[in-house]
CSV table of C-alpha atoms in Angstrom, one decimal:
chain,number,residue,atom,x,y,z
A,96,MET,CA,147.4,139.8,-54.4
A,97,ASN,CA,144.4,138.1,-56.0
A,98,SER,CA,142.1,139.6,-58.7
A,99,LYS,CA,139.3,140.5,-56.2
A,100,THR,CA,141.6,142.7,-54.1
A,101,ILE,CA,142.8,144.5,-57.2
A,102,LEU,CA,139.2,145.1,-58.4
A,103,PHE,CA,138.2,146.4,-55.0
A,104,ILE,CA,141.1,148.9,-55.0
A,105,VAL,CA,140.2,150.1,-58.5
A,106,LEU,CA,136.6,150.6,-57.6
A,107,SER,CA,137.5,152.5,-54.5
A,108,LEU,CA,139.7,154.9,-56.4
A,109,VAL,CA,137.0,155.5,-59.1
A,110,PHE,CA,134.3,156.2,-56.5
A,111,GLY,CA,136.7,158.5,-54.6
A,112,ALA,CA,137.5,160.5,-57.7
A,113,ILE,CA,133.8,160.8,-58.5
A,114,ALA,CA,133.0,162.1,-55.0
A,115,VAL,CA,135.7,164.7,-55.1
A,116,PHE,CA,134.5,165.9,-58.5
A,117,LEU,CA,130.9,166.2,-57.3
A,118,ALA,CA,132.0,168.0,-54.1
A,119,GLN,CA,134.0,170.6,-56.1
A,120,ASN,CA,131.1,171.3,-58.5
A,121,TRP,CA,128.7,171.8,-55.5
A,122,LEU,CA,131.1,174.2,-53.8
A,123,LYS,CA,131.5,176.2,-57.0
A,124,SER,CA,127.8,176.5,-57.6
A,125,ASN,CA,127.0,177.5,-54.0
A,126,THR,CA,129.8,179.9,-53.3
A,127,PRO,CA,129.2,183.6,-54.3
A,128,THR,CA,131.8,184.7,-56.8
A,129,THR,CA,133.1,188.2,-56.2
A,130,ASN,CA,135.6,189.9,-58.4
A,131,SER,CA,137.8,192.1,-56.3
A,132,GLY,CA,138.7,194.1,-59.4
A,133,GLN,CA,135.0,195.2,-60.1
A,134,THR,CA,134.2,197.7,-57.3
A,135,THR,CA,132.3,201.0,-57.1
A,136,THR,CA,133.0,203.9,-54.9
A,137,VAL,CA,129.9,205.1,-53.0
A,138,VAL,CA,129.3,207.7,-50.3
A,139,THR,CA,128.4,206.3,-46.9
A,140,LEU,CA,127.6,208.0,-43.6
A,141,SER,CA,130.3,208.4,-40.9
A,142,SER,CA,127.8,209.2,-38.1
A,143,LEU,CA,124.1,209.3,-37.2
A,144,VAL,CA,122.4,212.0,-39.2
A,145,PRO,CA,118.9,213.1,-38.0
A,146,MET,CA,116.1,214.1,-40.4
A,147,GLY,CA,116.2,217.7,-41.5
A,148,THR,CA,120.0,217.9,-41.2
A,149,ILE,CA,121.9,219.8,-43.9
A,150,ILE,CA,124.7,217.4,-45.2
A,151,ASP,CA,128.2,218.5,-44.6
A,152,ARG,CA,131.6,216.9,-45.6
A,153,LYS,CA,132.1,215.7,-42.0
A,154,HIS,CA,129.0,213.4,-42.4
A,155,LEU,CA,130.4,211.6,-45.4
A,156,VAL,CA,132.9,208.9,-46.2
A,157,LEU,CA,133.9,207.4,-49.6
A,158,THR,CA,133.7,203.6,-49.5
A,159,ALA,CA,134.6,201.0,-52.2
A,160,VAL,CA,132.0,198.2,-52.5
A,161,PRO,CA,131.4,195.4,-55.0
A,162,ASP,CA,129.2,196.4,-58.0
A,163,ASP,CA,126.5,193.9,-57.0
A,164,ILE,CA,126.2,195.4,-53.5
A,165,ALA,CA,125.8,199.0,-54.5
A,166,PRO,CA,122.1,199.9,-54.7
A,167,LYS,CA,120.6,201.9,-57.6
A,168,GLY,CA,120.6,205.6,-57.0
A,169,SER,CA,123.7,205.6,-54.8
A,170,VAL,CA,125.6,208.9,-54.3
A,171,THR,CA,129.1,208.4,-55.7
A,172,ASN,CA,130.7,211.8,-54.9
A,173,PHE,CA,130.6,214.4,-52.1
A,174,GLU,CA,129.5,217.2,-54.4
A,175,ASP,CA,126.1,215.5,-55.1
A,176,ALA,CA,125.3,215.4,-51.4
A,177,GLU,CA,126.8,218.5,-49.7
A,178,GLY,CA,124.3,221.2,-48.9
A,179,LYS,CA,121.3,219.0,-49.4
A,180,VAL,CA,118.7,218.2,-46.7
A,181,VAL,CA,118.2,214.7,-45.3
A,182,ASN,CA,114.5,213.7,-45.4
A,183,GLN,CA,114.8,210.8,-43.1
A,184,LYS,CA,117.0,209.5,-40.3
A,185,LEU,CA,120.3,208.0,-41.6
A,186,TYR,CA,122.7,205.6,-39.7
A,187,PRO,CA,126.5,205.2,-39.6
A,188,GLY,CA,127.8,203.0,-42.5
A,189,GLU,CA,124.6,203.4,-44.5
A,190,ILE,CA,125.0,203.9,-48.3
A,191,LEU,CA,123.6,207.3,-49.2
A,192,ARG,CA,121.0,207.4,-51.9
A,193,HIS,CA,119.6,210.3,-53.9
A,194,GLU,CA,116.0,209.6,-52.8
A,195,LYS,CA,117.0,210.3,-49.2
A,196,LEU,CA,118.1,213.8,-50.0
A,197,THR,CA,116.2,217.0,-50.8
A,198,THR,CA,117.5,220.1,-52.4
A,199,LYS,CA,117.6,222.9,-49.9
A,200,GLY,CA,115.3,225.7,-50.9
A,201,GLU,CA,115.0,229.3,-49.8
A,202,GLY,CA,113.6,229.8,-46.3
A,203,SER,CA,113.5,227.2,-43.5
A,204,THR,CA,114.7,223.6,-43.6
A,205,LEU,CA,111.1,222.5,-43.0
A,206,ALA,CA,110.0,224.0,-46.4
A,207,SER,CA,112.5,221.6,-48.1
A,208,LEU,CA,110.9,218.6,-46.5
A,209,ILE,CA,107.4,219.3,-47.8
A,210,LYS,CA,106.3,217.1,-50.7
A,211,HIS,CA,105.2,218.5,-54.0
A,212,ASN,CA,101.7,220.0,-54.0
A,213,MET,CA,101.5,219.7,-50.2
A,214,ARG,CA,101.3,222.3,-47.5
A,215,ALA,CA,102.5,222.7,-43.9
A,216,VAL,CA,99.6,223.7,-41.6
A,217,THR,CA,100.2,224.2,-37.9
A,218,ILE,CA,97.5,223.8,-35.2
A,219,ARG,CA,97.7,224.6,-31.5
A,220,VAL,CA,97.7,221.6,-29.1
A,221,ASN,CA,97.9,220.9,-25.4
A,222,ASP,CA,98.9,217.8,-23.4
A,223,VAL,CA,95.7,216.0,-24.3
A,224,VAL,CA,95.3,217.0,-27.9
A,225,GLY,CA,99.0,216.3,-28.5
A,226,VAL,CA,98.7,212.7,-27.2
A,227,ALA,CA,100.5,213.5,-23.9
A,228,GLY,CA,103.7,214.5,-25.8
A,229,PHE,CA,104.2,211.2,-27.6
A,230,LEU,CA,104.0,212.8,-31.0
A,231,LEU,CA,107.3,212.9,-33.0
A,232,PRO,CA,108.1,214.2,-36.5
A,233,GLY,CA,107.4,211.5,-39.0
A,234,ASN,CA,104.5,210.0,-37.0
A,235,ARG,CA,101.1,209.7,-38.6
A,236,VAL,CA,97.8,210.7,-37.0
A,237,ASP,CA,94.1,210.9,-37.6
A,238,VAL,CA,92.3,214.2,-36.7
A,239,ILE,CA,89.0,214.0,-34.9
A,240,ASN,CA,86.5,216.9,-34.7
A,241,LEU,CA,84.3,217.2,-31.6
A,242,TYR,CA,81.3,219.6,-32.0
A,243,LYS,CA,77.9,220.2,-30.5
A,244,GLU,CA,74.7,219.8,-32.6
A,245,GLY,CA,72.0,219.3,-30.0
A,246,ASN,CA,74.2,216.5,-28.5
A,247,TYR,CA,78.0,216.2,-28.8
A,248,LYS,CA,79.1,214.5,-32.1
A,249,THR,CA,82.4,213.6,-33.7
A,250,ASP,CA,83.7,213.5,-37.3
A,251,ILE,CA,87.0,212.1,-38.5
A,252,VAL,CA,88.1,215.0,-40.7
A,253,LEU,CA,91.6,213.8,-41.7
A,254,SER,CA,93.2,210.4,-41.8
A,255,ASN,CA,96.8,209.1,-41.9
A,256,VAL,CA,98.4,212.5,-42.2
A,257,LYS,CA,102.1,213.0,-41.5
A,258,ILE,CA,103.5,215.2,-38.8
A,259,LEU,CA,106.2,217.4,-40.2
A,260,ALA,CA,107.3,219.1,-37.0
A,261,ILE,CA,106.4,219.6,-33.3
A,262,ASP,CA,106.9,223.2,-32.0
A,263,GLN,CA,110.1,224.2,-33.8
A,264,ARG,CA,111.6,220.7,-34.1
A,265,ALA,CA,111.5,218.8,-37.5
A,266,SER,CA,113.9,216.0,-36.5
A,267,ASN,CA,113.0,212.9,-34.5
A,268,ASP,CA,116.4,212.3,-32.9
A,269,GLU,CA,114.9,212.3,-29.4
A,270,ASN,CA,112.6,209.4,-28.8
A,271,LYS,CA,111.0,210.5,-25.6
A,272,PRO,CA,107.7,212.2,-24.7
A,273,MET,CA,107.8,216.0,-24.8
A,274,LEU,CA,104.8,218.3,-24.2
A,275,VAL,CA,104.4,220.8,-27.1
A,276,ARG,CA,102.2,223.7,-27.9
A,277,ALA,CA,102.0,223.3,-31.7
A,278,VAL,CA,102.0,220.5,-34.3
A,279,THR,CA,102.6,221.0,-38.0
A,280,LEU,CA,100.9,218.7,-40.4
A,281,GLU,CA,101.6,217.9,-44.1
A,282,LEU,CA,98.3,218.4,-45.9
A,283,SER,CA,96.9,219.0,-49.3
A,284,MET,CA,95.0,222.2,-49.9
A,285,GLU,CA,91.6,220.5,-49.6
A,286,GLN,CA,92.7,218.9,-46.3
A,287,ALA,CA,93.9,222.3,-45.1
A,288,GLU,CA,90.5,223.9,-45.8
A,289,LEU,CA,88.6,221.0,-44.1
A,290,LEU,CA,90.9,221.3,-41.0
A,291,LEU,CA,90.3,225.0,-40.6
A,292,ILE,CA,86.5,224.6,-41.0
A,293,ALA,CA,86.5,221.8,-38.5
A,294,LYS,CA,88.5,224.0,-36.1
A,295,GLY,CA,85.9,226.7,-36.3
A,296,ARG,CA,83.1,224.3,-35.7
A,297,GLY,CA,84.5,222.7,-32.5
A,298,SER,CA,87.6,221.2,-30.9
A,299,LEU,CA,90.2,219.0,-32.5
A,300,GLN,CA,91.8,215.8,-31.2
A,301,LEU,CA,94.8,214.0,-32.6
A,302,ALA,CA,94.9,210.2,-32.7
A,303,LEU,CA,98.3,208.6,-33.0
A,304,ARG,CA,98.7,205.7,-35.5
A,305,ASN,CA,100.9,202.6,-35.5
A,306,PRO,CA,103.6,203.1,-38.1
A,307,ASN,CA,102.5,199.9,-39.8
A,308,ASP,CA,98.8,200.7,-39.8
A,309,ASP,CA,97.7,202.0,-43.3
A,310,ALA,CA,94.0,201.2,-42.7
A,311,GLN,CA,91.7,203.6,-44.6
A,312,VAL,CA,88.9,205.3,-42.6
A,313,GLU,CA,85.9,207.3,-43.8
A,314,VAL,CA,86.5,211.0,-43.5
A,315,ALA,CA,84.3,214.1,-44.0
A,316,SER,CA,84.7,215.9,-47.3
A,317,LEU,CA,84.2,219.4,-48.5
A,318,ASP,CA,82.4,218.2,-51.6
A,319,ASP,CA,80.1,215.6,-50.0
A,320,ASP,CA,79.4,217.2,-46.6
A,321,ASN,CA,78.6,221.0,-46.7
A,322,GLN,CA,77.2,220.7,-43.2
A,323,LEU,CA,80.5,221.9,-41.8
A,324,GLN,CA,80.3,225.2,-43.7
A,325,GLU,CA,76.7,225.7,-42.9
A,326,GLN,CA,77.1,225.2,-39.2
A,327,LEU,CA,80.1,227.5,-39.1
A,328,SER,CA,78.3,230.3,-41.0
A,329,SER,CA,75.2,229.9,-38.8
A,330,THR,CA,77.2,230.4,-35.6
A,331,THR,CA,78.9,233.6,-36.9
A,332,ALA,CA,76.0,235.2,-38.9
A,333,ILE,CA,74.4,238.4,-37.4
A,334,PRO,CA,70.6,238.0,-37.0
A,335,GLN,CA,68.8,240.0,-39.6
A,336,GLU,CA,66.7,242.0,-37.2
A,337,GLU,CA,69.8,243.4,-35.5
A,338,VAL,CA,71.2,244.9,-38.7
A,339,ILE,CA,70.3,248.6,-39.1
A,340,PRO,CA,70.3,249.7,-42.8
A,341,SER,CA,72.8,252.3,-43.4
A,342,SER,CA,70.4,254.2,-45.8
A,343,THR,CA,68.0,254.9,-42.9
A,344,PRO,CA,68.9,258.2,-41.2
A,345,LEU,CA,68.7,258.5,-37.5
A,346,GLU,CA,66.4,261.2,-36.1
A,347,LYS,CA,67.0,262.8,-32.7
A,348,VAL,CA,65.2,265.6,-31.0
A,349,VAL,CA,67.1,267.9,-28.5
A,350,PHE,CA,65.5,270.6,-26.3
A,351,VAL,CA,67.9,273.5,-25.6
A,352,GLN,CA,67.2,276.3,-23.1
A,353,SER,CA,69.6,279.3,-22.8
A,354,ASN,CA,68.6,282.1,-20.3
A,355,SER,CA,65.2,283.3,-21.4
A,356,LYS,CA,65.3,281.7,-24.9
A,357,ALA,CA,64.4,278.1,-25.7
A,358,LYS,CA,64.6,276.2,-28.9
A,359,VAL,CA,64.3,272.6,-30.2
A,360,LEU,CA,67.0,271.1,-32.5
A,361,VAL,CA,65.9,268.2,-34.7
A,362,LEU,CA,68.9,266.1,-35.9
A,363,LYS,CA,68.1,263.9,-38.9
A,364,GLY,CA,71.2,262.2,-40.2
A,365,MET,CA,73.7,264.9,-40.9
A,366,ASN,CA,71.1,267.6,-41.2
A,367,GLU,CA,70.1,269.9,-38.4
A,368,GLN,CA,66.7,271.8,-38.1
A,369,GLU,CA,66.1,274.5,-35.5
A,370,ILE,CA,62.5,275.2,-34.1
A,371,LYS,CA,62.1,278.3,-31.9
A,372,VAL,CA,59.8,278.0,-28.9
A,373,ASN,CA,58.0,281.2,-27.6
A,374,ASN,CA,57.9,281.6,-23.8
């Protein structure tokens, strides 16, 4: 074996060792390291749980997951979840978090789903106003007011408001059209006042929004547009000439004839005055 052959073998071994070393370093740097000893026990869902459901032990399962997978705010024991109300739809295998739960208050389940400083206001709808039954709890709508002022006019009185319930259903587990008679909206007090004024002025129409559409639209305001209140009061006010002051007594004259006697009674308010008439 000559010297060139030996040199070639040595170089091959050196380059091979370098390639193996580089490959091992690349695999170590690109492979996620998980320590099987560092796990956290979290609560996950065993089945589909619709919005508005009161959590029970049968809905929950304890699952061990790596620390870096468990999200912040995860529920770690059954006691923190049992008896609380789900404020959105949850799916099997999902890790339960505290922000998806609401403390059950006194009264209906719907009351527990209302956000702080908000109110639930219900309006009557039909198949047209209710968007042909395609409204579901959790959808967002704009409210349009149609009224007549010489010609027909429209105002957008509310924008991007949340539907809490349709009829007596607060969950959206059925994704199919359903004709309803009432829709409950989540509104602030100012929005609730504006809605009731608009309802007295004319008819209401709901406009369903795309869930990803957060576009802002100009709406009527109680502070900037007092025309709503003025029109409502003008349609219900009693004309001044038709009001009879209570302080003005009514006067009535009655002629009474009994056998051969005749007399005239003058009724003035609560007082009665008799005037005899000679035959």
